[in-house]
Amino acid sequence: MDVVYTSTRDASVRVSASQAILKGLSDDGGLFVPVALPKFDRTLEEFAGMDYKGVAYEVMKLLLSDFTEEELKYCIDHAYDDKFDTDEIAPLSEAEGRYFLELYHGKTIAFKDMALSILPHLMITAARKNHVTHEIVILTATSGDTGKAALAGFADVPGTKIIVFYPKNGVSPIQERQMVTQKGDNTFVFGIHGNFDDAQSGVKKIFSDKELAAVMDKAGYQFSSANSINIGRLVPQIVYYVYAYSRLVANDRIHAGDKVNFVVPTGNFGNILAAYYAKQMGLPVNKLICASNSNKVLCDFFHTGEYDRNREFILTTSPSMDILISSNLERLIYKITGEDAARTKAFMEQLTSTGRYTITPDMREKLADFYGNFATEEEDAAEIRHMFDDAGYLIDTHTAVASCVYSKYVKETGDKTPSVIASTASPFKFTRSVLHAIRPDEELKGDDLDLADELSSISGVPVPKAVSELRTAEVRHTAVVDGSKMKEAVEKTLGL
């Protein structure tokens, strides 16, 4: 089946997968979604017999249908190679009666590597397929992890430049150092005075600037995105949920056809949306458990049906989830409106103008797949300590949010369905917070890189190469701009 993409805000839009990847965002400001989600054409037993690359091909071929087998396998082979520090790519660990899908074994030790290792290959292939002669400018906002993973993926890729904006005081010291030391003549990094929502809104505003687009076109540039608003980011994320299920079957933890729960620490809603799409395509999923930190706008949405970003923005120890405008929720809203682009557009315009919208009762009924809850900072730290002291398993602050929310879910529902927690980052990205959780009474001396050695000593887990190499890495990006000056920063970077 040829999968065609449309916009969540304009029903007349029709583009191929490669065109959707190249554009990133639809011209009307909407997100690209498949006109119809295909069903898996392999059995669950067949998936269980495949390695990660095999599952990736069988899932992606359905959604990226204008890529040839040769093109897609080339992208997969070059993405999921020895840049991952485990043969399995995404190992499944068991602790405290739950499974942890470790998505942080890539180059930048966060789950974003799973999609951003392949996106540059998909992007360049898509450019060739569509006879693009312009240089592609990847424009991205990050709450901490996307930025580094995108920078690493696109560094020195011919025909591309990448510009990343991050909240100057809203990421961990190691996340920041990973970005500002990034090599590559085509990489540009800016801190902004503001939070992630300011960075994300600024990027979307630049994307929708028609005058700038015309200037860019004349100068031989065109924008695309590495954020999860890009369907080329979302499709590879579906893969690891199918792979996790296949490992449970292969390891005789479940029978093919048994249902599982997925528990996902959630900020921008892309990661859990990928699990939702996997269910829509035929994966036997019982509940999608949406775990929020103290910025619990999504938790409140699932409880009340109202999305309201008009609240205090809280800086937490799980900064990649410090988000009040969850861009990918638009794709779910589109789905539960009955794929009504006009209604979806109205909701999004309401969010822009008033900061809130309320869905209808019939839309709420279509959210039965989801359960939402949140963890406080104190609960998060307690979960890290509990998992380490009682199970001997070290987790980061984001994974701890998910693990804590899962415990609340089980207590509330009594559901004993086998459950997989998306473990989204290495504990060594957040050394100070993780160490403080494990040893709350100790005074922590030194910077986060010094503390990495202490965390390794206590846990017996080696310091990842991605962290140890930062000790001698040269700081190459020092620019900080006001959130209102992002467009000017882009123009200056590109010499416009």
Phi, psi and omega in degrees: 000131177279120182267122180252147182250144176234177179260145176293349184239000181208106185293344183278347183289133176218115178223161176280170178300315183294324178292321179296320179296317181295318183284323181080302181233141178292153182300334181275003181091354180278173179256148179282134177223151177295138174301324174215131177283127179285160175263150177303140177251014171242148179281163178297326177294322178294318177302322183296339180267003184256156169274183185299317181298322179296314178297318181302315181296314185294330178279312187290329181298332182287324186262338178249060194286347177268004170272136177286165177301317181297316180297313184293318179293327175299312180300315182295314182298324183276343178274312188258070184241212185283006172289344173270141187269008173228147180297329185281351183070304181226083182293153178248116179252151180245131177204137177055036175073018178222158182255137179248116178274104186279104186258019189242028182263014178271193189296328184246015174052041172214161186296341180298336178300330184300324179260325185279354170285332183259335185303316179301322179293318177297319183295312181293321176297317179296322179297317178296317183299327184256015175055041179283128178253343179289156171282135182269125179256110178279118182245121191218139168258146181223145171262011174144314187260319181304318184304306182294318181296321178291317178300315180295322181290321186262354181305123177061020173284121183303141176081011180224154164231153177228129179240123183241133174247134178224153178289119189306319182249026186237018177229165179287156180304323181287320175303315181296314182297324177301320182284314188285349176259005183298129176275169178120125182292344182257013183253137181219129185233133179231127165281150175235150171281105184151183180256183183299320180301322177296318180295315182294317179296321179297318178296315180298322179295319178295318178301324186268006181278103185293321180296317179295320179301321180293319178296317178300314182301316181296328182273358177087028179238155167215145182277150161212175186235149172252001174290168181288359169294337179280126182298336176291343172275321188287318184300313178296336179288332176299326186303313189288341173287319176296318180296317179300315178298318182296326179290322178298321177290313183298328182265014177059031175274331175219167172264148176304127183106338176295148179273153174229161169258147170244132181246122190230121172292127197230133174235294183268359173077002181289317185295316180285331176296324177298321177293322177297316178296322177300319177295317180298331181274352174127003178283132183286093182247134177273290180235145171254109187262111186268112184257122179249157168268204184295341172277073197265041181298324179286319176303313180296322179300314181290336179276328189241339186085359177253130173260119185222108180269002181280080182202170178295136174272120187254128174277121185241179176278358173242069193295335180293348178253006179280079187219135176247347176243100185271095190303319185287348176300334178303323179294324177289319177303315178304316181297314186278353170278000187082030181058047179260103184294323181294318178293319179299314179301319180296319177298316183291325176293324177295320178297319180293318187276325185242346181083008181204160168204159179234127180279164184279161178304321181291330175289321180298325179298333181276004178261016184298339178293339190255149169229134180238140173202178183218166176235136176283171177300319181294318179295323180299310179298319180297326180290319177300313181297316180298313182295325181283311184290320188263333182244351181067028184237125184264126180230159179271180186292327181285316177298325179295323175303313181295316181297319178296314180296323177298318178299320177297319179299312181297317179297322183284324189250335186073010183291125181253015178301135176307135188231137180248124177263128176285109179269106199264348181205154175291141176302337183282356172280342186226051190303315184297314181295319181291316178297318179298324178292319182286322182234071188296339184265357182268143173278126184266117182252148179095174178274180186295332177288323174296319182292338178299321178295320179294318179297320178296317181297317181289320188267337185080006179265126182297147174294125180298149179303323182300333178269313184298326182286348177289340184301325183248004183287137179283135174285121185247343184235116184237359186290137174228131182231162173288149181302333181279354184250018183295318180300315179299323179296319178295313181300318181293319179300320184269359179069033183275000000 
